[in-house]
Amino acid sequence: MVDEHKAHKAILVYEKGWLAFSLVMLVVFIALIAYTLATHTAGVIPAGQLERVDPTKVQDKGPWADPAQAVVQTGPNQYTVYVLALAYSYQPNPIEVPKGAEIIFKVTSRDVIHGFHVEGTNINVEVLPGEVSTVRYTFKKAGEYRIICNQYCGIGHQNMFGKVVVKE
Ligand code: CUA
């Protein structure tokens, strides 16, 4: 009788232990998912800065419509460049910016997912139709920088290039 009671108690402790363990694991999993979501989204779109745009109208109106007016001076030494990615090129091309100025690239796609990587820099973002990817950079050296699409986007993907010309 005494032993039975002890055994029952032991089982209860055992069960409580497992229950606590499952709860801890549940919390750990939820935290991991939240962390992954937060860090992944932060890499592509800065938190709280999610900008949306209608990809079917992006070439008709708005800042991406006219490649000739894509480079906008937004401060004494700051420029915003509206870059449109499309199969299989970038607009404007070339992108001309001055050396030493803060350049804010706002990149969106008209059709499918593209990449926007500027060779020789850490500029490297995914470009999604309907969303605006923002990346800031200051070119310290004048010259020509090649833009590469590093997301497979179709038959012309390997020939999808653009150019940034940084002037003195
Ligand atoms: Cu665009 Cu690959």
Coordinates of C-alpha atoms and ligand atoms in Angstrom, one line a residue:
M1 CA 0.0 0.0 0.0
V2 CA 2.8 2.4 1.0
D3 CA 4.8 1.4 -2.0
E4 CA 1.9 1.9 -4.3
H5 CA 1.4 5.4 -3.0
K6 CA 5.1 6.2 -3.5
A7 CA 5.0 4.8 -7.0
H8 CA 1.9 6.9 -7.8
K9 CA 3.7 10.0 -6.5
A10 CA 6.7 9.2 -8.6
I11 CA 4.6 8.9 -11.7
L12 CA 2.9 12.3 -11.0
V13 CA 6.3 13.9 -10.6
Y14 CA 7.4 12.3 -13.9
E15 CA 4.4 13.5 -15.7
K16 CA 4.7 17.0 -14.4
G17 CA 8.3 17.0 -15.5
W18 CA 7.3 16.0 -19.1
L19 CA 4.5 18.6 -19.1
A20 CA 7.0 21.3 -18.1
F21 CA 9.4 20.1 -20.7
S22 CA 6.8 20.2 -23.5
L23 CA 5.8 23.7 -22.4
V24 CA 9.4 24.9 -22.5
M25 CA 9.9 23.3 -25.9
L26 CA 6.8 25.0 -27.2
V27 CA 8.0 28.3 -26.0
V28 CA 11.4 27.7 -27.6
F29 CA 9.9 26.8 -30.9
I30 CA 7.6 29.8 -31.0
A31 CA 10.6 32.0 -30.1
L32 CA 12.7 30.5 -32.9
I33 CA 10.0 31.0 -35.5
A34 CA 9.5 34.6 -34.3
Y35 CA 13.3 35.2 -34.4
T36 CA 13.6 33.7 -37.9
L37 CA 10.7 35.8 -39.2
A38 CA 12.0 38.9 -37.7
T39 CA 15.6 38.5 -38.9
H40 CA 14.6 37.3 -42.4
T41 CA 12.2 40.2 -43.0
A42 CA 14.8 42.7 -41.6
G43 CA 17.3 41.6 -44.2
V44 CA 15.0 42.3 -47.1
I45 CA 12.8 45.2 -46.0
P46 CA 13.8 47.4 -43.0
A47 CA 11.3 46.9 -40.2
G48 CA 8.4 49.4 -40.3
Q49 CA 9.4 50.6 -43.8
L50 CA 7.4 48.1 -45.9
E51 CA 6.5 50.0 -49.0
R52 CA 4.1 48.6 -51.5
V53 CA 3.5 49.5 -55.1
D54 CA 1.3 48.1 -57.9
P55 CA 3.6 46.3 -60.2
T56 CA 1.1 46.5 -63.1
K57 CA 1.1 50.3 -62.9
V58 CA 4.7 51.0 -61.9
Q59 CA 5.7 51.9 -65.4
D60 CA 2.7 54.2 -66.1
K61 CA 2.9 56.6 -63.2
G62 CA 4.9 57.3 -60.1
P63 CA 8.7 57.6 -59.5
W64 CA 9.6 54.5 -61.5
A65 CA 7.7 55.6 -64.6
D66 CA 10.3 57.8 -66.2
P67 CA 13.9 56.5 -66.2
A68 CA 15.1 60.0 -67.1
Q69 CA 13.8 61.3 -63.7
A70 CA 14.8 58.3 -61.6
V71 CA 17.6 60.1 -59.8
V72 CA 16.2 62.6 -57.4
Q73 CA 18.3 64.9 -55.1
T74 CA 16.8 64.6 -51.6
G75 CA 19.4 66.5 -49.6
P76 CA 22.6 68.6 -49.8
N77 CA 24.5 65.4 -50.4
Q78 CA 21.8 62.8 -50.7
Y79 CA 20.0 61.2 -53.7
T80 CA 17.2 58.8 -54.0
V81 CA 17.4 56.5 -57.1
Y82 CA 14.2 54.7 -58.3
V83 CA 15.4 51.5 -59.9
L84 CA 13.0 49.3 -61.8
A85 CA 14.0 45.7 -62.4
L86 CA 12.3 43.9 -65.3
A87 CA 13.1 40.8 -67.3
Y88 CA 15.9 41.3 -68.3
S89 CA 17.3 44.7 -67.5
Y90 CA 17.3 47.6 -65.0
Q91 CA 16.0 51.1 -65.5
P92 CA 17.6 53.6 -65.6
N93 CA 20.7 52.3 -67.3
P94 CA 23.3 53.5 -66.6
I95 CA 22.5 55.0 -63.1
E96 CA 24.6 58.1 -62.7
V97 CA 25.4 59.3 -59.2
P98 CA 28.1 61.5 -57.7
K99 CA 30.9 60.2 -55.6
G100 CA 30.7 60.6 -51.8
A101 CA 26.9 61.2 -51.7
E102 CA 24.5 59.1 -49.8
I103 CA 22.5 57.1 -52.3
I104 CA 19.2 55.6 -51.4
F105 CA 18.2 53.0 -53.9
K106 CA 14.5 52.2 -54.0
V107 CA 14.2 49.1 -56.1
T108 CA 11.1 47.3 -57.3
S109 CA 10.2 44.8 -59.9
R110 CA 7.6 45.0 -62.7
D111 CA 7.3 41.3 -63.2
V112 CA 9.1 38.5 -61.3
I113 CA 11.6 38.3 -58.4
H114 CA 15.0 39.7 -59.4
G115 CA 18.1 40.5 -57.5
F116 CA 20.0 43.8 -57.2
H117 CA 23.6 43.3 -56.4
V118 CA 26.2 46.0 -57.2
E119 CA 29.6 44.5 -57.8
G120 CA 32.3 45.6 -55.4
T121 CA 29.8 46.8 -52.8
N122 CA 27.7 45.2 -50.1
I123 CA 24.5 46.2 -52.0
N124 CA 22.6 43.0 -52.4
V125 CA 18.8 42.9 -52.1
E126 CA 16.0 40.7 -53.4
V127 CA 13.6 42.6 -55.6
L128 CA 9.9 41.5 -55.4
P129 CA 7.1 42.7 -57.6
G130 CA 4.8 44.9 -55.5
E131 CA 7.4 45.7 -52.8
V132 CA 10.1 48.3 -52.6
S133 CA 13.5 47.2 -51.4
T134 CA 15.5 50.1 -49.9
V135 CA 19.3 50.1 -49.6
R136 CA 21.6 53.0 -48.7
Y137 CA 25.2 53.3 -50.0
T138 CA 27.9 55.9 -50.4
F139 CA 30.3 55.3 -53.3
K140 CA 33.8 56.4 -52.2
K141 CA 35.4 55.7 -55.5
A142 CA 34.4 57.0 -58.9
G143 CA 34.0 54.6 -61.7
E144 CA 31.7 52.0 -63.2
Y145 CA 30.0 49.3 -61.1
R146 CA 28.1 46.4 -62.7
I147 CA 24.7 45.5 -61.4
I148 CA 24.0 41.8 -61.3
C149 CA 20.7 39.9 -60.9
N150 CA 21.4 37.0 -58.6
Q151 CA 17.9 35.6 -58.4
Y152 CA 16.9 33.2 -61.2
C153 CA 14.2 35.0 -63.1
G154 CA 13.9 33.3 -66.5
I155 CA 15.8 32.5 -69.7
G156 CA 17.5 35.9 -69.8
H157 CA 18.6 35.8 -66.2
Q158 CA 22.3 35.3 -66.9
N159 CA 22.3 38.3 -69.2
M160 CA 20.5 40.6 -66.8
F161 CA 22.9 43.4 -66.0
G162 CA 22.9 47.1 -65.2
K163 CA 25.5 49.8 -64.5
V164 CA 26.1 52.4 -61.9
V165 CA 28.4 55.2 -63.0
V166 CA 29.9 57.1 -60.1
K167 CA 31.2 60.5 -61.1
E168 CA 33.8 62.7 -59.4
Ligands
CUA1 CU1 16.5 39.0 -63.1 CU2 17.8 37.0 -62.7

